[in-house]
Amino acid sequence: MTLLRRALVGLLALAAGALLAACGAPTDPQVEVTGPTMGTYYAVKVARPPAGLDAQTLRAGVERVLKGVIDALSTYDPQSELSRLNRNPSADWVPISSELYAVLAEGQRLSRLSDGAFDITVGPLINLWGFGPQPKADAVPSVQAITAARERVGYDKLELRADPPAIRRQRGDIYIDVSALGEGEGADRMAAYLESLGATDYMAAVAGTMRVRGNNAKRLAWGIAIEVPNPSDRAVQRILPLTDSAVSTSGDYRNFFKAAGKRYSHHIDPRTGNPVEQRLASVSVVVPGGADSARRADGLATALIVMGEERGLALAEAQGLAAYFIVREDGGFREVTTTTLTRINGKFAP
């Protein structure tokens, strides 16, 4: 999988820690590592680390965990479990690992919740528009090609079985892409690894999706910056002070192309086969920390941005989600915050 669509969003989010700590050096010890993964990068910070946890040990452990995610979920690695499943022509039950089952089940849950705006079978359309493993020249596909791809898309074409874990597809050529859950899966697995070591104060991120627990090295909440959704601007729009939470940001301003003067986002609506056309530029979702919380935040951010400003906000409010929307307007941006996020976060830092 590649997750470059939000890499810069996440990088700015991580920089917020330095922004909030600008008044002086950290007062407590901190171990941190960063490196490439999944076509983007990971970053981990552990404040007040457990005895014996140094950068070398942390890096080796984190990269082992992330390799497990790639081995299961990547559409870019032909030997991953998901790639092998996608090549399997069977329309009968196919055994899968419990790890892959959990991710697919979350995707199906989000599809039902969003009325199909989120769909793990959208891969053929993503590939057709040139945003998949094999990038294509920036060009708008024909109506015929879109129609043909849509015949292979639809979460209702999948059936999952929990025990023993298995999947059945209505057609053997259904192609599954869980990139919209991959960052979150990586962050969750890193968090589980850190907690197995005894870490209680950390930030674990894959690009724009992260888990935070406890406080940073200055004994303050972790400062997560939300970027101004402008491809030519690296400024901070807002900072979310968070602890014991997962957060994910999805934006349409880094990964797109233009053809005949029109802008085409990498966010594809599975129900139309076309990139979404809207004013919504960025959505951030905060979920209480815990097992699989980053994966959930990751998928929700994608679902809400595909749904758009009105329908996405309505769903977020109905579900009690803590969400932050940035909407394009003439001459600038407008911010919209759900009731839940306002309640738990108070006034955002500028």
Coordinates of N, CA, C and O in Angstrom, one line a residue, residues 14 40 49 60 65 78 98 156 178 188 237 245 247-248 251 254-255 258 272 284 329:
L14 N 3.3 15.9 13.5 CA 4.4 15.6 14.4 C 5.2 16.8 14.8 O 5.7 16.9 15.9
T40 N 5.3 5.9 2.8 CA 5.4 7.2 3.5 C 6.4 7.0 4.7 O 7.5 6.6 4.4
P49 N 10.7 6.8 28.9 CA 10.7 5.4 28.4 C 11.0 4.4 29.5 O 11.7 4.7 30.5
A60 N 14.1 -1.2 15.9 CA 14.0 -2.6 15.5 C 12.6 -3.2 15.8 O 12.0 -3.9 14.9
V65 N 7.1 -4.7 13.6 CA 5.6 -4.6 13.7 C 5.1 -4.1 12.4 O 4.1 -4.6 11.9
P78 N 3.5 -7.9 -3.9 CA 2.7 -9.0 -4.6 C 2.7 -10.2 -3.7 O 1.8 -11.1 -4.0
S98 N -6.7 -14.1 10.9 CA -7.6 -13.3 11.8 C -7.3 -11.8 11.7 O -8.2 -11.0 11.9
D156 N -21.3 -4.9 -0.9 CA -22.3 -5.9 -0.7 C -21.9 -7.2 -1.5 O -22.6 -8.2 -1.5
V178 N -7.3 -1.8 1.2 CA -7.6 -1.3 2.5 C -6.6 -0.2 2.9 O -6.3 0.0 4.1
D188 N -2.0 1.4 15.4 CA -2.5 0.6 16.5 C -1.6 -0.5 16.9 O -1.3 -0.8 18.1
Q237 N -3.0 25.2 10.8 CA -4.4 25.7 10.9 C -4.8 25.8 12.4 O -5.2 26.8 12.9
S245 N -5.8 9.1 23.0 CA -6.7 9.2 21.8 C -6.0 8.7 20.6 O -4.8 8.5 20.5
V247 N -6.1 9.8 16.4 CA -6.5 10.9 15.5 C -6.1 10.6 14.1 O -5.0 10.1 13.9
S248 N -6.9 10.9 13.1 CA -6.5 10.8 11.7 C -7.0 12.0 10.9 O -8.2 12.4 11.2
G251 N -7.1 14.6 3.8 CA -7.2 15.8 3.0 C -7.2 15.5 1.5 O -6.6 14.5 1.1
R254 N -3.2 17.2 -1.5 CA -1.8 16.7 -1.8 C -1.8 15.7 -3.0 O -0.9 15.7 -3.7
N255 N -2.8 14.9 -3.1 CA -2.8 13.8 -4.1 C -4.0 14.1 -5.0 O -5.1 13.7 -4.8
K258 N -4.7 17.5 -12.4 CA -5.5 18.4 -13.2 C -5.5 18.0 -14.7 O -4.5 17.7 -15.2
T272 N -20.4 6.5 -7.5 CA -20.4 7.2 -8.8 C -19.3 6.8 -9.7 O -19.4 6.9 -11.0
S284 N -10.5 15.8 10.2 CA -9.8 15.2 11.2 C -10.8 14.5 12.2 O -11.8 15.2 12.5
E329 N -13.6 28.2 1.1 CA -14.5 29.3 0.7 C -13.7 30.3 -0.1 O -12.5 30.3 -0.1

